[in-house]
PDB file of C-alpha atoms in Angstrom:
ATOM      1  CA  UNK C   1       1.770 -27.691  48.057  1.00  0.00           C
ATOM      2  CA  UNK C   2       4.442 -30.189  47.650  1.00  0.00           C
ATOM      3  CA  UNK C   3       4.152 -34.048  46.904  1.00  0.00           C
ATOM      4  CA  UNK C   4       5.899 -36.168  49.869  1.00  0.00           C
ATOM      5  CA  UNK C   5       6.175 -39.580  48.231  1.00  0.00           C
ATOM      6  CA  UNK C   6       5.869 -41.717  51.220  1.00  0.00           C
ATOM      7  CA  UNK C   7       7.657 -44.549  52.173  1.00  0.00           C
ATOM      8  CA  UNK C   8       9.350 -46.520  55.053  1.00  0.00           C
ATOM      9  CA  UNK C   9      11.580 -44.388  57.542  1.00  0.00           C
ATOM     10  CA  UNK C  10      12.907 -44.586  61.105  1.00  0.00           C
ATOM     11  CA  UNK C  11      10.668 -42.463  63.323  1.00  0.00           C
ATOM     12  CA  UNK C  12      12.217 -41.333  66.669  1.00  0.00           C
ATOM     13  CA  UNK C  13      15.437 -41.044  68.204  1.00  0.00           C
ATOM     14  CA  UNK C  14      17.998 -43.848  69.271  1.00  0.00           C
ATOM     15  CA  UNK C  15      19.519 -41.556  71.765  1.00  0.00           C
ATOM     16  CA  UNK C  16      16.020 -40.560  73.677  1.00  0.00           C
ATOM     17  CA  UNK C  17      14.398 -43.393  75.369  1.00  0.00           C
ATOM     18  CA  UNK C  18      11.080 -41.520  75.288  1.00  0.00           C
ATOM     19  CA  UNK C  19      11.547 -41.463  71.314  1.00  0.00           C
ATOM     20  CA  UNK C  20      11.739 -45.067  70.719  1.00  0.00           C
ATOM     21  CA  UNK C  21      12.972 -45.775  67.436  1.00  0.00           C
ATOM     22  CA  UNK C  22      10.464 -47.353  65.243  1.00  0.00           C
ATOM     23  CA  UNK C  23      10.180 -48.458  61.487  1.00  0.00           C
ATOM     24  CA  UNK C  24       7.054 -46.717  60.188  1.00  0.00           C
ATOM     25  CA  UNK C  25       5.360 -46.602  56.574  1.00  0.00           C
ATOM     26  CA  UNK C  26       3.403 -43.572  55.477  1.00  0.00           C
ATOM     27  CA  UNK C  27       1.482 -43.195  52.267  1.00  0.00           C
ATOM     28  CA  UNK C  28       2.319 -40.376  49.903  1.00  0.00           C
ATOM     29  CA  UNK C  29       0.492 -37.215  50.588  1.00  0.00           C
ATOM     30  CA  UNK C  30       0.625 -33.452  49.823  1.00  0.00           C
ATOM     31  CA  UNK C  31       1.923 -31.003  52.177  1.00  0.00           C
ATOM     32  CA  UNK C  32       2.016 -27.108  52.354  1.00  0.00           C
ATOM     33  CA  UNK C  33       5.408 -25.815  51.298  1.00  0.00           C
ATOM     34  CA  UNK C  34       5.043 -23.147  53.914  1.00  0.00           C
ATOM     35  CA  UNK C  35       3.352 -22.748  57.211  1.00  0.00           C
ATOM     36  CA  UNK C  36       0.081 -20.977  56.859  1.00  0.00           C
ATOM     37  CA  UNK C  37       0.593 -17.166  56.653  1.00  0.00           C
ATOM     38  CA  UNK C  38      -1.204 -14.367  58.033  1.00  0.00           C
ATOM     39  CA  UNK C  39      -2.334 -13.355  54.660  1.00  0.00           C
ATOM     40  CA  UNK C  40      -3.689 -16.724  53.959  1.00  0.00           C
ATOM     41  CA  UNK C  41      -5.589 -17.132  57.341  1.00  0.00           C
ATOM     42  CA  UNK C  42      -7.164 -13.667  56.672  1.00  0.00           C
ATOM     43  CA  UNK C  43      -8.893 -14.904  53.673  1.00  0.00           C
ATOM     44  CA  UNK C  44     -10.228 -17.570  55.695  1.00  0.00           C
ATOM     45  CA  UNK C  45     -11.631 -15.088  58.324  1.00  0.00           C
ATOM     46  CA  UNK C  46     -13.007 -13.016  55.539  1.00  0.00           C
ATOM     47  CA  UNK C  47     -14.807 -15.939  53.778  1.00  0.00           C
ATOM     48  CA  UNK C  48     -16.299 -17.350  56.999  1.00  0.00           C
ATOM     49  CA  UNK C  49     -16.359 -14.864  59.917  1.00  0.00           C
ATOM     50  CA  UNK C  50     -14.608 -17.295  62.037  1.00  0.00           C
ATOM     51  CA  UNK C  51     -13.568 -16.358  65.532  1.00  0.00           C
ATOM     52  CA  UNK C  52     -10.683 -17.834  66.934  1.00  0.00           C
ATOM     53  CA  UNK C  53     -10.701 -19.537  70.294  1.00  0.00           C
ATOM     54  CA  UNK C  54      -8.624 -16.788  72.018  1.00  0.00           C
ATOM     55  CA  UNK C  55     -10.923 -14.058  70.415  1.00  0.00           C
ATOM     56  CA  UNK C  56     -13.832 -15.541  72.192  1.00  0.00           C
ATOM     57  CA  UNK C  57     -15.350 -14.407  75.427  1.00  0.00           C
ATOM     58  CA  UNK C  58     -15.050 -16.745  78.275  1.00  0.00           C
ATOM     59  CA  UNK C  59     -17.992 -18.129  80.260  1.00  0.00           C
ATOM     60  CA  UNK C  60     -17.370 -17.206  84.151  1.00  0.00           C
ATOM     61  CA  UNK C  61     -19.509 -20.010  85.174  1.00  0.00           C
ATOM     62  CA  UNK C  62     -16.982 -22.401  83.559  1.00  0.00           C
ATOM     63  CA  UNK C  63     -14.139 -20.879  85.723  1.00  0.00           C
ATOM     64  CA  UNK C  64     -15.684 -19.388  88.840  1.00  0.00           C
ATOM     65  CA  UNK C  65     -12.367 -18.836  90.607  1.00  0.00           C
ATOM     66  CA  UNK C  66     -10.559 -17.214  87.700  1.00  0.00           C
ATOM     67  CA  UNK C  67      -9.511 -13.465  88.253  1.00  0.00           C
ATOM     68  CA  UNK C  68     -11.478 -11.109  86.019  1.00  0.00           C
ATOM     69  CA  UNK C  69      -8.479 -10.267  83.727  1.00  0.00           C
ATOM     70  CA  UNK C  70      -8.268 -14.003  82.786  1.00  0.00           C
ATOM     71  CA  UNK C  71     -12.075 -13.884  81.855  1.00  0.00           C
ATOM     72  CA  UNK C  72     -11.284 -11.711  79.016  1.00  0.00           C
ATOM     73  CA  UNK C  73      -9.987 -13.027  75.771  1.00  0.00           C
ATOM     74  CA  UNK C  74      -6.409 -13.663  75.996  1.00  0.00           C
ATOM     75  CA  UNK C  75      -3.301 -15.553  74.553  1.00  0.00           C
ATOM     76  CA  UNK C  76       0.198 -16.069  75.705  1.00  0.00           C
ATOM     77  CA  UNK C  77       3.037 -13.635  74.607  1.00  0.00           C
ATOM     78  CA  UNK C  78       6.624 -13.829  75.228  1.00  0.00           C
ATOM     79  CA  UNK C  79       7.987 -11.344  77.379  1.00  0.00           C
ATOM     80  CA  UNK C  80      11.705 -10.985  78.470  1.00  0.00           C
ATOM     81  CA  UNK C  81      12.517 -10.682  81.996  1.00  0.00           C
ATOM     82  CA  UNK C  82      13.430  -7.242  83.380  1.00  0.00           C
ATOM     83  CA  UNK C  83      16.813  -8.593  84.721  1.00  0.00           C
ATOM     84  CA  UNK C  84      18.891 -11.752  84.770  1.00  0.00           C
ATOM     85  CA  UNK C  85      17.589 -13.986  87.487  1.00  0.00           C
ATOM     86  CA  UNK C  86      18.058 -17.568  88.610  1.00  0.00           C
ATOM     87  CA  UNK C  87      15.090 -19.995  87.469  1.00  0.00           C
ATOM     88  CA  UNK C  88      14.348 -22.859  89.160  1.00  0.00           C
ATOM     89  CA  UNK C  89      14.117 -24.882  85.789  1.00  0.00           C
ATOM     90  CA  UNK C  90      13.612 -24.450  82.002  1.00  0.00           C
ATOM     91  CA  UNK C  91       9.969 -25.289  82.463  1.00  0.00           C
ATOM     92  CA  UNK C  92       9.720 -22.430  85.067  1.00  0.00           C
ATOM     93  CA  UNK C  93      11.710 -20.190  82.779  1.00  0.00           C
ATOM     94  CA  UNK C  94       9.397 -20.663  79.890  1.00  0.00           C
ATOM     95  CA  UNK C  95       6.330 -20.199  82.262  1.00  0.00           C
ATOM     96  CA  UNK C  96       7.581 -16.980  83.591  1.00  0.00           C
ATOM     97  CA  UNK C  97       8.324 -15.544  80.105  1.00  0.00           C
ATOM     98  CA  UNK C  98       4.986 -16.655  78.464  1.00  0.00           C
ATOM     99  CA  UNK C  99       2.481 -14.171  79.867  1.00  0.00           C
ATOM    100  CA  UNK C 100      -1.247 -13.964  79.268  1.00  0.00           C
ATOM    101  CA  UNK C 101      -2.131 -10.736  77.215  1.00  0.00           C
ATOM    102  CA  UNK C 102      -5.692  -9.692  77.064  1.00  0.00           C
ATOM    103  CA  UNK C 103      -6.558  -9.063  73.329  1.00  0.00           C
ATOM    104  CA  UNK C 104      -3.606 -10.867  72.008  1.00  0.00           C
ATOM    105  CA  UNK C 105      -4.655 -12.891  68.827  1.00  0.00           C
ATOM    106  CA  UNK C 106      -3.781 -13.830  65.437  1.00  0.00           C
ATOM    107  CA  UNK C 107      -4.343 -10.253  64.043  1.00  0.00           C
ATOM    108  CA  UNK C 108      -2.781  -8.593  67.110  1.00  0.00           C
ATOM    109  CA  UNK C 109       0.194 -10.722  67.943  1.00  0.00           C
ATOM    110  CA  UNK C 110       1.604  -8.751  70.884  1.00  0.00           C
ATOM    111  CA  UNK C 111      -1.621  -7.369  72.026  1.00  0.00           C
ATOM    112  CA  UNK C 112      -4.387  -4.891  70.972  1.00  0.00           C
ATOM    113  CA  UNK C 113      -1.910  -2.076  70.067  1.00  0.00           C
ATOM    114  CA  UNK C 114      -0.100  -4.385  67.681  1.00  0.00           C
ATOM    115  CA  UNK C 115      -0.883  -5.279  63.912  1.00  0.00           C
ATOM    116  CA  UNK C 116       0.192  -7.426  60.978  1.00  0.00           C
ATOM    117  CA  UNK C 117       1.710  -4.498  58.889  1.00  0.00           C
ATOM    118  CA  UNK C 118       4.774  -6.057  57.129  1.00  0.00           C
ATOM    119  CA  UNK C 119       4.091  -9.399  58.549  1.00  0.00           C
ATOM    120  CA  UNK C 120       1.634 -10.622  55.654  1.00  0.00           C
ATOM    121  CA  UNK C 121       3.957 -13.396  54.713  1.00  0.00           C
ATOM    122  CA  UNK C 122       4.690 -14.536  58.340  1.00  0.00           C
ATOM    123  CA  UNK C 123       3.068 -17.576  59.720  1.00  0.00           C
ATOM    124  CA  UNK C 124      -0.115 -16.910  61.427  1.00  0.00           C
ATOM    125  CA  UNK C 125       0.308 -17.334  65.311  1.00  0.00           C
ATOM    126  CA  UNK C 126      -2.081 -17.689  68.314  1.00  0.00           C
ATOM    127  CA  UNK C 127      -3.703 -20.526  66.918  1.00  0.00           C
ATOM    128  CA  UNK C 128      -5.520 -23.148  68.857  1.00  0.00           C
ATOM    129  CA  UNK C 129      -6.086 -26.730  67.670  1.00  0.00           C
ATOM    130  CA  UNK C 130      -9.729 -25.956  66.521  1.00  0.00           C
ATOM    131  CA  UNK C 131      -8.672 -22.985  64.577  1.00  0.00           C
ATOM    132  CA  UNK C 132      -6.178 -25.051  62.731  1.00  0.00           C
ATOM    133  CA  UNK C 133      -8.922 -27.783  62.035  1.00  0.00           C
ATOM    134  CA  UNK C 134     -11.334 -25.097  61.025  1.00  0.00           C
ATOM    135  CA  UNK C 135      -8.994 -23.647  58.528  1.00  0.00           C
ATOM    136  CA  UNK C 136      -8.205 -27.021  57.144  1.00  0.00           C
ATOM    137  CA  UNK C 137     -11.864 -27.975  56.423  1.00  0.00           C
ATOM    138  CA  UNK C 138     -12.312 -24.687  54.822  1.00  0.00           C
ATOM    139  CA  UNK C 139      -9.387 -25.251  52.377  1.00  0.00           C
ATOM    140  CA  UNK C 140     -10.419 -28.857  52.036  1.00  0.00           C
ATOM    141  CA  UNK C 141      -7.277 -30.047  53.757  1.00  0.00           C
ATOM    142  CA  UNK C 142      -6.323 -31.594  57.102  1.00  0.00           C
ATOM    143  CA  UNK C 143      -3.450 -31.584  59.882  1.00  0.00           C
ATOM    144  CA  UNK C 144      -0.876 -34.025  59.328  1.00  0.00           C
ATOM    145  CA  UNK C 145      -0.418 -36.975  61.622  1.00  0.00           C
ATOM    146  CA  UNK C 146       2.825 -36.914  63.908  1.00  0.00           C
ATOM    147  CA  UNK C 147       4.483 -39.658  61.636  1.00  0.00           C
ATOM    148  CA  UNK C 148       3.483 -37.816  58.469  1.00  0.00           C
ATOM    149  CA  UNK C 149       5.127 -34.631  60.006  1.00  0.00           C
ATOM    150  CA  UNK C 150       8.242 -36.333  60.942  1.00  0.00           C
ATOM    151  CA  UNK C 151       8.588 -38.179  57.758  1.00  0.00           C
ATOM    152  CA  UNK C 152       8.298 -34.834  55.714  1.00  0.00           C
ATOM    153  CA  UNK C 153      10.464 -33.033  57.880  1.00  0.00           C
ATOM    154  CA  UNK C 154      13.508 -35.275  57.305  1.00  0.00           C
ATOM    155  CA  UNK C 155      13.051 -34.709  53.643  1.00  0.00           C
ATOM    156  CA  UNK C 156      14.349 -38.096  52.727  1.00  0.00           C
ATOM    157  CA  UNK C 157      17.353 -38.213  55.084  1.00  0.00           C
ATOM    158  CA  UNK C 158      17.884 -41.385  57.191  1.00  0.00           C
ATOM    159  CA  UNK C 159      18.143 -40.790  60.944  1.00  0.00           C
ATOM    160  CA  UNK C 160      19.622 -37.347  60.673  1.00  0.00           C
ATOM    161  CA  UNK C 161      19.223 -34.654  63.402  1.00  0.00           C
ATOM    162  CA  UNK C 162      17.876 -31.803  61.430  1.00  0.00           C
ATOM    163  CA  UNK C 163      15.895 -31.470  58.240  1.00  0.00           C
ATOM    164  CA  UNK C 164      19.317 -30.528  56.469  1.00  0.00           C
ATOM    165  CA  UNK C 165      21.703 -33.042  58.161  1.00  0.00           C
ATOM    166  CA  UNK C 166      23.474 -33.579  61.450  1.00  0.00           C
ATOM    167  CA  UNK C 167      25.469 -30.450  61.576  1.00  0.00           C
ATOM    168  CA  UNK C 168      23.494 -27.775  63.177  1.00  0.00           C
ATOM    169  CA  UNK C 169      25.049 -24.656  61.306  1.00  0.00           C
ATOM    170  CA  UNK C 170      26.921 -25.928  58.248  1.00  0.00           C
ATOM    171  CA  UNK C 171      29.716 -23.532  57.421  1.00  0.00           C
ATOM    172  CA  UNK C 172      28.357 -21.199  60.067  1.00  0.00           C
ATOM    173  CA  UNK C 173      24.942 -20.488  58.251  1.00  0.00           C
ATOM    174  CA  UNK C 174      21.606 -20.234  60.183  1.00  0.00           C
ATOM    175  CA  UNK C 175      19.350 -22.889  58.753  1.00  0.00           C
ATOM    176  CA  UNK C 176      16.437 -22.132  60.842  1.00  0.00           C
ATOM    177  CA  UNK C 177      14.744 -19.333  62.686  1.00  0.00           C
ATOM    178  CA  UNK C 178      15.387 -19.876  66.486  1.00  0.00           C
ATOM    179  CA  UNK C 179      16.573 -17.532  69.294  1.00  0.00           C
ATOM    180  CA  UNK C 180      20.197 -16.396  68.961  1.00  0.00           C
ATOM    181  CA  UNK C 181      21.919 -15.281  72.123  1.00  0.00           C
ATOM    182  CA  UNK C 182      21.355 -15.926  75.735  1.00  0.00           C
ATOM    183  CA  UNK C 183      17.679 -16.986  76.227  1.00  0.00           C
ATOM    184  CA  UNK C 184      15.600 -15.492  77.471  1.00  0.00           C
ATOM    185  CA  UNK C 185      17.489 -12.131  77.933  1.00  0.00           C
ATOM    186  CA  UNK C 186      19.122 -11.069  74.841  1.00  0.00           C
ATOM    187  CA  UNK C 187      18.368 -12.004  71.205  1.00  0.00           C
ATOM    188  CA  UNK C 188      21.330 -10.954  69.168  1.00  0.00           C
ATOM    189  CA  UNK C 189      19.358 -11.369  65.930  1.00  0.00           C
ATOM    190  CA  UNK C 190      22.171 -12.834  63.967  1.00  0.00           C
ATOM    191  CA  UNK C 191      19.805 -14.039  61.018  1.00  0.00           C
ATOM    192  CA  UNK C 192      18.009 -10.657  61.080  1.00  0.00           C
ATOM    193  CA  UNK C 193      14.845 -11.851  62.990  1.00  0.00           C
ATOM    194  CA  UNK C 194      13.836 -11.477  66.504  1.00  0.00           C
ATOM    195  CA  UNK C 195      10.280 -12.961  66.308  1.00  0.00           C
ATOM    196  CA  UNK C 196       8.703 -14.894  63.407  1.00  0.00           C
ATOM    197  CA  UNK C 197      10.420 -14.753  60.029  1.00  0.00           C
ATOM    198  CA  UNK C 198       8.548 -14.634  56.682  1.00  0.00           C
ATOM    199  CA  UNK C 199       7.893 -18.105  55.357  1.00  0.00           C
ATOM    200  CA  UNK C 200      10.722 -19.202  53.015  1.00  0.00           C
ATOM    201  CA  UNK C 201      13.356 -17.403  54.501  1.00  0.00           C
ATOM    202  CA  UNK C 202      15.500 -20.563  55.123  1.00  0.00           C
ATOM    203  CA  UNK C 203      16.715 -23.283  52.746  1.00  0.00           C
ATOM    204  CA  UNK C 204      14.253 -25.899  51.679  1.00  0.00           C
ATOM    205  CA  UNK C 205      14.754 -29.662  52.866  1.00  0.00           C
ATOM    206  CA  UNK C 206      15.080 -32.644  50.672  1.00  0.00           C
ATOM    207  CA  UNK C 207      11.186 -32.425  49.684  1.00  0.00           C
ATOM    208  CA  UNK C 208      11.221 -28.935  49.012  1.00  0.00           C
ATOM    209  CA  UNK C 209       9.691 -27.837  52.451  1.00  0.00           C
ATOM    210  CA  UNK C 210      10.445 -24.733  54.271  1.00  0.00           C
ATOM    211  CA  UNK C 211      10.702 -23.922  57.957  1.00  0.00           C
ATOM    212  CA  UNK C 212      10.323 -27.698  59.205  1.00  0.00           C
ATOM    213  CA  UNK C 213      12.471 -26.541  62.091  1.00  0.00           C
ATOM    214  CA  UNK C 214      11.879 -23.308  63.967  1.00  0.00           C
ATOM    215  CA  UNK C 215       9.738 -20.288  63.340  1.00  0.00           C
ATOM    216  CA  UNK C 216       6.453 -21.462  64.830  1.00  0.00           C
ATOM    217  CA  UNK C 217       5.344 -24.788  66.416  1.00  0.00           C
ATOM    218  CA  UNK C 218       2.960 -26.756  64.145  1.00  0.00           C
ATOM    219  CA  UNK C 219      -0.107 -28.629  65.262  1.00  0.00           C
ATOM    220  CA  UNK C 220      -0.435 -32.349  64.304  1.00  0.00           C
ATOM    221  CA  UNK C 221      -3.737 -34.199  64.324  1.00  0.00           C
ATOM    222  CA  UNK C 222      -2.336 -36.740  66.973  1.00  0.00           C
ATOM    223  CA  UNK C 223      -3.470 -36.748  70.806  1.00  0.00           C
ATOM    224  CA  UNK C 224      -0.380 -36.420  72.974  1.00  0.00           C
ATOM    225  CA  UNK C 225       1.091 -38.868  75.343  1.00  0.00           C
ATOM    226  CA  UNK C 226       4.642 -38.571  76.905  1.00  0.00           C
ATOM    227  CA  UNK C 227       5.788 -41.941  75.348  1.00  0.00           C
ATOM    228  CA  UNK C 228       4.739 -41.536  71.686  1.00  0.00           C
ATOM    229  CA  UNK C 229       5.178 -45.347  71.052  1.00  0.00           C
ATOM    230  CA  UNK C 230       2.292 -45.839  73.572  1.00  0.00           C
ATOM    231  CA  UNK C 231       0.029 -44.762  70.928  1.00  0.00           C
ATOM    232  CA  UNK C 232       1.566 -46.653  68.020  1.00  0.00           C
ATOM    233  CA  UNK C 233      -0.494 -49.904  68.085  1.00  0.00           C
ATOM    234  CA  UNK C 234       1.743 -52.101  66.153  1.00  0.00           C
ATOM    235  CA  UNK C 235      -0.251 -55.045  64.757  1.00  0.00           C
ATOM    236  CA  UNK C 236       2.748 -56.118  62.816  1.00  0.00           C
ATOM    237  CA  UNK C 237       6.002 -56.393  64.922  1.00  0.00           C
ATOM    238  CA  UNK C 238       7.956 -57.807  62.288  1.00  0.00           C
ATOM    239  CA  UNK C 239       7.265 -55.108  59.764  1.00  0.00           C
ATOM    240  CA  UNK C 240       6.897 -51.377  59.549  1.00  0.00           C
ATOM    241  CA  UNK C 241       4.013 -49.865  61.293  1.00  0.00           C
ATOM    242  CA  UNK C 242       1.601 -48.546  58.542  1.00  0.00           C
ATOM    243  CA  UNK C 243       0.220 -44.866  58.903  1.00  0.00           C
ATOM    244  CA  UNK C 244       0.064 -44.655  62.606  1.00  0.00           C
ATOM    245  CA  UNK C 245      -2.711 -42.275  63.764  1.00  0.00           C
ATOM    246  CA  UNK C 246      -1.524 -41.800  67.372  1.00  0.00           C
ATOM    247  CA  UNK C 247      -3.335 -42.732  70.732  1.00  0.00           C
ATOM    248  CA  UNK C 248      -7.189 -42.685  70.894  1.00  0.00           C
ATOM    249  CA  UNK C 249      -7.038 -39.903  73.855  1.00  0.00           C
ATOM    250  CA  UNK C 250      -4.385 -37.543  75.185  1.00  0.00           C
ATOM    251  CA  UNK C 251      -2.844 -37.605  78.674  1.00  0.00           C
ATOM    252  CA  UNK C 252      -0.114 -35.590  80.182  1.00  0.00           C
ATOM    253  CA  UNK C 253       1.093 -36.677  83.547  1.00  0.00           C
ATOM    254  CA  UNK C 254       2.098 -33.115  84.369  1.00  0.00           C
ATOM    255  CA  UNK C 255      -1.327 -31.853  83.709  1.00  0.00           C
ATOM    256  CA  UNK C 256      -3.695 -34.963  83.672  1.00  0.00           C
ATOM    257  CA  UNK C 257      -6.750 -32.811  83.585  1.00  0.00           C
ATOM    258  CA  UNK C 258      -5.848 -30.948  80.307  1.00  0.00           C
ATOM    259  CA  UNK C 259      -5.808 -32.955  77.063  1.00  0.00           C
ATOM    260  CA  UNK C 260      -3.233 -31.989  74.520  1.00  0.00           C
ATOM    261  CA  UNK C 261      -2.359 -32.610  71.017  1.00  0.00           C
ATOM    262  CA  UNK C 262       1.130 -32.923  69.595  1.00  0.00           C
ATOM    263  CA  UNK C 263       3.023 -30.000  68.289  1.00  0.00           C
ATOM    264  CA  UNK C 264       6.137 -30.456  66.074  1.00  0.00           C
ATOM    265  CA  UNK C 265       9.026 -28.394  64.721  1.00  0.00           C
ATOM    266  CA  UNK C 266      10.207 -25.843  67.771  1.00  0.00           C
ATOM    267  CA  UNK C 267       9.813 -22.224  67.252  1.00  0.00           C
ATOM    268  CA  UNK C 268      11.825 -18.937  67.214  1.00  0.00           C
ATOM    269  CA  UNK C 269      11.671 -19.016  70.901  1.00  0.00           C
ATOM    270  CA  UNK C 270      13.859 -22.375  70.979  1.00  0.00           C
ATOM    271  CA  UNK C 271      17.619 -22.053  71.544  1.00  0.00           C
ATOM    272  CA  UNK C 272      20.452 -24.283  72.210  1.00  0.00           C
ATOM    273  CA  UNK C 273      20.299 -25.158  76.094  1.00  0.00           C
ATOM    274  CA  UNK C 274      16.452 -23.991  76.056  1.00  0.00           C
ATOM    275  CA  UNK C 275      13.682 -25.807  74.304  1.00  0.00           C
ATOM    276  CA  UNK C 276      16.146 -27.609  72.122  1.00  0.00           C
ATOM    277  CA  UNK C 277      13.097 -29.015  69.927  1.00  0.00           C
ATOM    278  CA  UNK C 278      14.044 -27.956  66.464  1.00  0.00           C
ATOM    279  CA  UNK C 279      15.503 -31.301  65.451  1.00  0.00           C
ATOM    280  CA  UNK C 280      13.315 -33.801  63.490  1.00  0.00           C
ATOM    281  CA  UNK C 281      12.355 -36.234  66.045  1.00  0.00           C
ATOM    282  CA  UNK C 282      11.592 -33.830  68.840  1.00  0.00           C
ATOM    283  CA  UNK C 283       8.046 -33.436  70.300  1.00  0.00           C
ATOM    284  CA  UNK C 284       5.954 -30.767  71.698  1.00  0.00           C
ATOM    285  CA  UNK C 285       2.624 -30.682  73.364  1.00  0.00           C
ATOM    286  CA  UNK C 286      -0.418 -27.965  73.577  1.00  0.00           C
ATOM    287  CA  UNK C 287      -3.490 -27.773  75.470  1.00  0.00           C
ATOM    288  CA  UNK C 288      -6.258 -27.778  72.654  1.00  0.00           C
ATOM    289  CA  UNK C 289      -7.917 -24.503  73.931  1.00  0.00           C
ATOM    290  CA  UNK C 290      -4.589 -22.559  74.655  1.00  0.00           C
ATOM    291  CA  UNK C 291      -2.223 -21.107  72.153  1.00  0.00           C
ATOM    292  CA  UNK C 292       0.650 -18.331  71.921  1.00  0.00           C
ATOM    293  CA  UNK C 293       2.836 -16.124  69.855  1.00  0.00           C
ATOM    294  CA  UNK C 294       4.940 -18.859  68.852  1.00  0.00           C
ATOM    295  CA  UNK C 295       2.248 -21.547  67.555  1.00  0.00           C
ATOM    296  CA  UNK C 296       0.764 -21.942  64.169  1.00  0.00           C
ATOM    297  CA  UNK C 297       0.213 -25.031  61.609  1.00  0.00           C
ATOM    298  CA  UNK C 298       0.557 -26.110  58.052  1.00  0.00           C
ATOM    299  CA  UNK C 299      -1.827 -28.464  56.173  1.00  0.00           C
ATOM    300  CA  UNK C 300      -1.677 -31.626  54.241  1.00  0.00           C
ATOM    301  CA  UNK C 301      -3.868 -33.340  51.665  1.00  0.00           C
ATOM    302  CA  UNK C 302      -4.458 -37.059  50.861  1.00  0.00           C
ATOM    303  CA  UNK C 303      -3.333 -38.321  47.415  1.00  0.00           C
ATOM    304  CA  UNK C 304      -6.948 -38.893  45.944  1.00  0.00           C
TER     305      UNK C 304
END
């Protein structure tokens, strides 16, 4: 783990109204240098016999109208469209390319016929919120708050776009694992990776952390609301907000019946012009009992 010294920083993005710039203070804490890997998660499974959410049988009584194939364990897997086509929106494109695959889970990322051979050091994926919490409890750690995550991602830089600065590709160098090429049709793999990359494949930020942008989305402890400042209950308007914990409940107006938690960092399926959420202030969201091939996590630990 890496020590994150804590302090005051500007959270949010002054160019995005939904990411209102706020002065925030966080205490120092320890953070995993890397996203949790397949190798590390396998040790947890072996020690506890834990079964992840997407591996569990689904009770048909809870979903009486669901088709039979969706009552079997499944998770979302990215699938390229068979041909170029016009999508109604980016959200529609992402929905069409993320397909439920029966048997897809952490040790079978693309489905039952896939495995983790050669991917031991890649970040574990197909992780639901409860899975991440269970691992953290076993490891005597916890998930970061959204504020802690953003503070750590910035690496001590003030109001910069990315963990390494404002320039997306300094000297033409890829600094993070995202989609290269025309999304979602062709990935040129300019950095050598089409899916996840082994953790630590890209440079560290100012705090010594790897992959705080791209590779896989990372769960945070906070409930999701579309305007994150709604959950920042500031009792000290003249000074920095101290250690915000997020709202008391989740609400997504696009899917009001599905409570969600915050996800941060973007993933290998982000690309310029498509899911540009690999910058420090960008936010994601995830339904707590759903996951996919681009969703993982890392842990933190209190100073004491």
